[in-house]
């Protein structure tokens, strides 16, 4: 069974930094893409960042210049480095991975979510 487990959330003051980790049970080279969503209270789910197997990254406009998505293939782990955090970044963050299934279609696997709270 494919598992995706995330960690690193917590409480941080405005202007602070936090790094989220997302560990996969499969080689992340096998994934077509991996990324991070977040859902803030009263708001729709938002795609924060995405990283393809070829190394192409995409970011939401709201986090460009502050967040960085990366991966460590040897550790089968993806990271989201978050700098310059502000209260608007408060949300539950979910990592995901898109993995090709037997039919060739992609299956999406989700982490359990980790709470990030930015408050003074």
JSON list of C-alpha atoms in Angstrom, two decimals:
[
{"chain": "A", "resi": 1, "resn": "UNK", "atom": "CA", "xyz": [0.00, 0.00, 0.00]},
{"chain": "A", "resi": 2, "resn": "UNK", "atom": "CA", "xyz": [1.32, 3.41, -0.94]},
{"chain": "A", "resi": 3, "resn": "UNK", "atom": "CA", "xyz": [1.65, 5.72, 2.03]},
{"chain": "A", "resi": 4, "resn": "UNK", "atom": "CA", "xyz": [2.36, 9.42, 2.21]},
{"chain": "A", "resi": 5, "resn": "UNK", "atom": "CA", "xyz": [3.12, 10.82, 5.65]},
{"chain": "A", "resi": 6, "resn": "UNK", "atom": "CA", "xyz": [3.67, 14.49, 6.40]},
{"chain": "A", "resi": 7, "resn": "UNK", "atom": "CA", "xyz": [5.06, 16.29, 9.40]},
{"chain": "A", "resi": 8, "resn": "UNK", "atom": "CA", "xyz": [6.54, 19.60, 10.49]},
{"chain": "A", "resi": 9, "resn": "UNK", "atom": "CA", "xyz": [3.49, 21.71, 11.21]},
{"chain": "A", "resi": 10, "resn": "UNK", "atom": "CA", "xyz": [3.09, 23.78, 14.31]},
{"chain": "A", "resi": 11, "resn": "UNK", "atom": "CA", "xyz": [2.72, 27.25, 15.74]},
{"chain": "A", "resi": 12, "resn": "UNK", "atom": "CA", "xyz": [5.00, 29.99, 14.48]},
{"chain": "A", "resi": 13, "resn": "UNK", "atom": "CA", "xyz": [5.08, 33.76, 14.89]},
{"chain": "A", "resi": 14, "resn": "UNK", "atom": "CA", "xyz": [4.57, 36.10, 11.95]},
{"chain": "A", "resi": 15, "resn": "UNK", "atom": "CA", "xyz": [7.76, 36.41, 9.94]},
{"chain": "A", "resi": 16, "resn": "UNK", "atom": "CA", "xyz": [8.95, 33.02, 11.07]},
{"chain": "A", "resi": 17, "resn": "UNK", "atom": "CA", "xyz": [9.83, 29.93, 9.08]},
{"chain": "A", "resi": 18, "resn": "UNK", "atom": "CA", "xyz": [8.73, 26.34, 9.02]},
{"chain": "A", "resi": 19, "resn": "UNK", "atom": "CA", "xyz": [9.64, 23.30, 6.96]},
{"chain": "A", "resi": 20, "resn": "UNK", "atom": "CA", "xyz": [7.10, 20.63, 6.15]},
{"chain": "A", "resi": 21, "resn": "UNK", "atom": "CA", "xyz": [8.16, 17.13, 5.19]},
{"chain": "A", "resi": 22, "resn": "UNK", "atom": "CA", "xyz": [6.30, 14.53, 3.17]},
{"chain": "A", "resi": 23, "resn": "UNK", "atom": "CA", "xyz": [7.71, 11.02, 3.20]},
{"chain": "A", "resi": 24, "resn": "UNK", "atom": "CA", "xyz": [6.54, 8.47, 0.65]},
{"chain": "A", "resi": 25, "resn": "UNK", "atom": "CA", "xyz": [6.68, 4.70, 0.87]},
{"chain": "A", "resi": 26, "resn": "UNK", "atom": "CA", "xyz": [7.56, 4.52, -2.82]},
{"chain": "A", "resi": 27, "resn": "UNK", "atom": "CA", "xyz": [10.44, 6.04, -4.70]},
{"chain": "A", "resi": 28, "resn": "UNK", "atom": "CA", "xyz": [9.47, 9.60, -5.47]},
{"chain": "A", "resi": 29, "resn": "UNK", "atom": "CA", "xyz": [10.99, 9.12, -8.89]},
{"chain": "A", "resi": 30, "resn": "UNK", "atom": "CA", "xyz": [7.96, 6.95, -9.59]},
{"chain": "A", "resi": 31, "resn": "UNK", "atom": "CA", "xyz": [5.58, 9.86, -9.04]},
{"chain": "A", "resi": 32, "resn": "UNK", "atom": "CA", "xyz": [4.43, 11.94, -11.94]},
{"chain": "A", "resi": 33, "resn": "UNK", "atom": "CA", "xyz": [4.10, 14.88, -9.60]},
{"chain": "A", "resi": 34, "resn": "UNK", "atom": "CA", "xyz": [3.98, 15.75, -5.93]},
{"chain": "A", "resi": 35, "resn": "UNK", "atom": "CA", "xyz": [2.80, 18.85, -4.19]},
{"chain": "A", "resi": 36, "resn": "UNK", "atom": "CA", "xyz": [1.05, 20.65, -1.39]},
{"chain": "A", "resi": 37, "resn": "UNK", "atom": "CA", "xyz": [-2.46, 21.89, -0.89]},
{"chain": "A", "resi": 38, "resn": "UNK", "atom": "CA", "xyz": [-3.73, 23.92, 2.01]},
{"chain": "A", "resi": 39, "resn": "UNK", "atom": "CA", "xyz": [-7.14, 24.68, 3.37]},
{"chain": "A", "resi": 40, "resn": "UNK", "atom": "CA", "xyz": [-7.71, 27.63, 5.64]},
{"chain": "A", "resi": 41, "resn": "UNK", "atom": "CA", "xyz": [-10.81, 28.08, 7.80]},
{"chain": "A", "resi": 42, "resn": "UNK", "atom": "CA", "xyz": [-13.73, 29.23, 5.72]},
{"chain": "A", "resi": 43, "resn": "UNK", "atom": "CA", "xyz": [-11.78, 29.05, 2.48]},
{"chain": "A", "resi": 44, "resn": "UNK", "atom": "CA", "xyz": [-11.53, 26.66, -0.43]},
{"chain": "A", "resi": 45, "resn": "UNK", "atom": "CA", "xyz": [-8.66, 24.27, -0.81]},
{"chain": "A", "resi": 46, "resn": "UNK", "atom": "CA", "xyz": [-5.72, 25.92, -2.55]},
{"chain": "A", "resi": 47, "resn": "UNK", "atom": "CA", "xyz": [-2.86, 24.39, -4.47]},
{"chain": "A", "resi": 48, "resn": "UNK", "atom": "CA", "xyz": [0.25, 25.88, -2.92]},
{"chain": "A", "resi": 49, "resn": "UNK", "atom": "CA", "xyz": [3.09, 24.24, -4.81]},
{"chain": "A", "resi": 50, "resn": "UNK", "atom": "CA", "xyz": [3.71, 21.42, -7.23]},
{"chain": "A", "resi": 51, "resn": "UNK", "atom": "CA", "xyz": [6.82, 19.57, -8.32]},
{"chain": "A", "resi": 52, "resn": "UNK", "atom": "CA", "xyz": [7.00, 17.19, -11.26]},
{"chain": "A", "resi": 53, "resn": "UNK", "atom": "CA", "xyz": [9.31, 14.24, -11.72]},
{"chain": "A", "resi": 54, "resn": "UNK", "atom": "CA", "xyz": [11.26, 16.33, -14.21]},
{"chain": "A", "resi": 55, "resn": "UNK", "atom": "CA", "xyz": [11.91, 19.01, -11.62]},
{"chain": "A", "resi": 56, "resn": "UNK", "atom": "CA", "xyz": [9.45, 21.61, -12.81]},
{"chain": "A", "resi": 57, "resn": "UNK", "atom": "CA", "xyz": [7.95, 23.58, -9.96]},
{"chain": "A", "resi": 58, "resn": "UNK", "atom": "CA", "xyz": [4.89, 25.79, -9.74]},
{"chain": "A", "resi": 59, "resn": "UNK", "atom": "CA", "xyz": [3.68, 28.04, -6.96]},
{"chain": "A", "resi": 60, "resn": "UNK", "atom": "CA", "xyz": [0.57, 29.91, -6.05]},
{"chain": "A", "resi": 61, "resn": "UNK", "atom": "CA", "xyz": [1.02, 33.64, -6.49]},
{"chain": "A", "resi": 62, "resn": "UNK", "atom": "CA", "xyz": [0.40, 34.15, -2.80]},
{"chain": "A", "resi": 63, "resn": "UNK", "atom": "CA", "xyz": [3.51, 32.18, -1.82]},
{"chain": "A", "resi": 64, "resn": "UNK", "atom": "CA", "xyz": [5.96, 32.94, -4.62]},
{"chain": "A", "resi": 65, "resn": "UNK", "atom": "CA", "xyz": [9.25, 34.16, -3.25]},
{"chain": "A", "resi": 66, "resn": "UNK", "atom": "CA", "xyz": [8.48, 32.83, 0.21]},
{"chain": "A", "resi": 67, "resn": "UNK", "atom": "CA", "xyz": [7.89, 29.10, -0.22]},
{"chain": "A", "resi": 68, "resn": "UNK", "atom": "CA", "xyz": [10.18, 26.56, -1.85]},
{"chain": "A", "resi": 69, "resn": "UNK", "atom": "CA", "xyz": [9.28, 23.02, -2.81]},
{"chain": "A", "resi": 70, "resn": "UNK", "atom": "CA", "xyz": [12.05, 20.47, -3.08]},
{"chain": "A", "resi": 71, "resn": "UNK", "atom": "CA", "xyz": [12.73, 16.77, -2.86]},
{"chain": "A", "resi": 72, "resn": "UNK", "atom": "CA", "xyz": [15.36, 14.37, -1.62]},
{"chain": "A", "resi": 73, "resn": "UNK", "atom": "CA", "xyz": [15.18, 11.28, -3.78]},
{"chain": "A", "resi": 74, "resn": "UNK", "atom": "CA", "xyz": [17.44, 9.23, -1.52]},
{"chain": "A", "resi": 75, "resn": "UNK", "atom": "CA", "xyz": [15.06, 9.79, 1.39]},
{"chain": "A", "resi": 76, "resn": "UNK", "atom": "CA", "xyz": [11.87, 9.53, -0.66]},
{"chain": "A", "resi": 77, "resn": "UNK", "atom": "CA", "xyz": [10.88, 12.82, 0.88]},
{"chain": "A", "resi": 78, "resn": "UNK", "atom": "CA", "xyz": [9.47, 16.07, -0.39]},
{"chain": "A", "resi": 79, "resn": "UNK", "atom": "CA", "xyz": [9.79, 19.34, 1.49]},
{"chain": "A", "resi": 80, "resn": "UNK", "atom": "CA", "xyz": [8.03, 22.65, 1.64]},
{"chain": "A", "resi": 81, "resn": "UNK", "atom": "CA", "xyz": [10.21, 25.38, 3.08]},
{"chain": "A", "resi": 82, "resn": "UNK", "atom": "CA", "xyz": [8.04, 28.26, 4.24]},
{"chain": "A", "resi": 83, "resn": "UNK", "atom": "CA", "xyz": [9.66, 31.60, 5.02]},
{"chain": "A", "resi": 84, "resn": "UNK", "atom": "CA", "xyz": [8.20, 34.95, 5.90]},
{"chain": "A", "resi": 85, "resn": "UNK", "atom": "CA", "xyz": [5.03, 33.38, 7.23]},
{"chain": "A", "resi": 86, "resn": "UNK", "atom": "CA", "xyz": [2.02, 35.54, 7.91]},
{"chain": "A", "resi": 87, "resn": "UNK", "atom": "CA", "xyz": [-1.37, 34.84, 9.48]},
{"chain": "A", "resi": 88, "resn": "UNK", "atom": "CA", "xyz": [-2.89, 34.31, 6.03]},
{"chain": "A", "resi": 89, "resn": "UNK", "atom": "CA", "xyz": [-0.75, 31.20, 5.72]},
{"chain": "A", "resi": 90, "resn": "UNK", "atom": "CA", "xyz": [-2.60, 29.57, 8.59]},
{"chain": "A", "resi": 91, "resn": "UNK", "atom": "CA", "xyz": [-4.17, 26.39, 7.26]},
{"chain": "A", "resi": 92, "resn": "UNK", "atom": "CA", "xyz": [-4.07, 22.64, 7.26]},
{"chain": "A", "resi": 93, "resn": "UNK", "atom": "CA", "xyz": [-1.44, 21.60, 4.74]},
{"chain": "A", "resi": 94, "resn": "UNK", "atom": "CA", "xyz": [-1.79, 18.38, 2.79]},
{"chain": "A", "resi": 95, "resn": "UNK", "atom": "CA", "xyz": [0.88, 16.77, 0.68]},
{"chain": "A", "resi": 96, "resn": "UNK", "atom": "CA", "xyz": [0.01, 14.55, -2.23]},
{"chain": "A", "resi": 97, "resn": "UNK", "atom": "CA", "xyz": [1.63, 12.39, -4.83]},
{"chain": "A", "resi": 98, "resn": "UNK", "atom": "CA", "xyz": [0.35, 11.35, -8.24]},
{"chain": "A", "resi": 99, "resn": "UNK", "atom": "CA", "xyz": [1.41, 7.83, -9.12]},
{"chain": "A", "resi": 100, "resn": "UNK", "atom": "CA", "xyz": [0.71, 5.92, -12.29]},
{"chain": "A", "resi": 101, "resn": "UNK", "atom": "CA", "xyz": [-1.66, 3.01, -11.83]},
{"chain": "A", "resi": 102, "resn": "UNK", "atom": "CA", "xyz": [-1.82, -0.32, -13.63]},
{"chain": "A", "resi": 103, "resn": "UNK", "atom": "CA", "xyz": [-3.95, 1.15, -16.38]},
{"chain": "A", "resi": 104, "resn": "UNK", "atom": "CA", "xyz": [-1.56, 4.02, -16.91]},
{"chain": "A", "resi": 105, "resn": "UNK", "atom": "CA", "xyz": [-3.90, 6.50, -15.28]},
{"chain": "A", "resi": 106, "resn": "UNK", "atom": "CA", "xyz": [-2.72, 8.51, -12.30]},
{"chain": "A", "resi": 107, "resn": "UNK", "atom": "CA", "xyz": [-3.76, 7.75, -8.74]},
{"chain": "A", "resi": 108, "resn": "UNK", "atom": "CA", "xyz": [-3.51, 10.46, -6.11]},
{"chain": "A", "resi": 109, "resn": "UNK", "atom": "CA", "xyz": [-2.27, 9.68, -2.63]},
{"chain": "A", "resi": 110, "resn": "UNK", "atom": "CA", "xyz": [-2.77, 12.09, 0.23]},
{"chain": "A", "resi": 111, "resn": "UNK", "atom": "CA", "xyz": [-1.00, 12.78, 3.46]},
{"chain": "A", "resi": 112, "resn": "UNK", "atom": "CA", "xyz": [-3.01, 13.10, 6.64]},
{"chain": "A", "resi": 113, "resn": "UNK", "atom": "CA", "xyz": [-2.59, 16.86, 6.90]},
{"chain": "A", "resi": 114, "resn": "UNK", "atom": "CA", "xyz": [-0.59, 18.98, 9.29]},
{"chain": "A", "resi": 115, "resn": "UNK", "atom": "CA", "xyz": [-1.73, 22.19, 10.96]},
{"chain": "A", "resi": 116, "resn": "UNK", "atom": "CA", "xyz": [0.26, 25.36, 10.42]},
{"chain": "A", "resi": 117, "resn": "UNK", "atom": "CA", "xyz": [-0.74, 28.26, 12.62]},
{"chain": "A", "resi": 118, "resn": "UNK", "atom": "CA", "xyz": [0.87, 31.68, 12.25]},
{"chain": "A", "resi": 119, "resn": "UNK", "atom": "CA", "xyz": [0.01, 33.90, 15.17]},
{"chain": "A", "resi": 120, "resn": "UNK", "atom": "CA", "xyz": [1.61, 36.23, 17.67]}
]
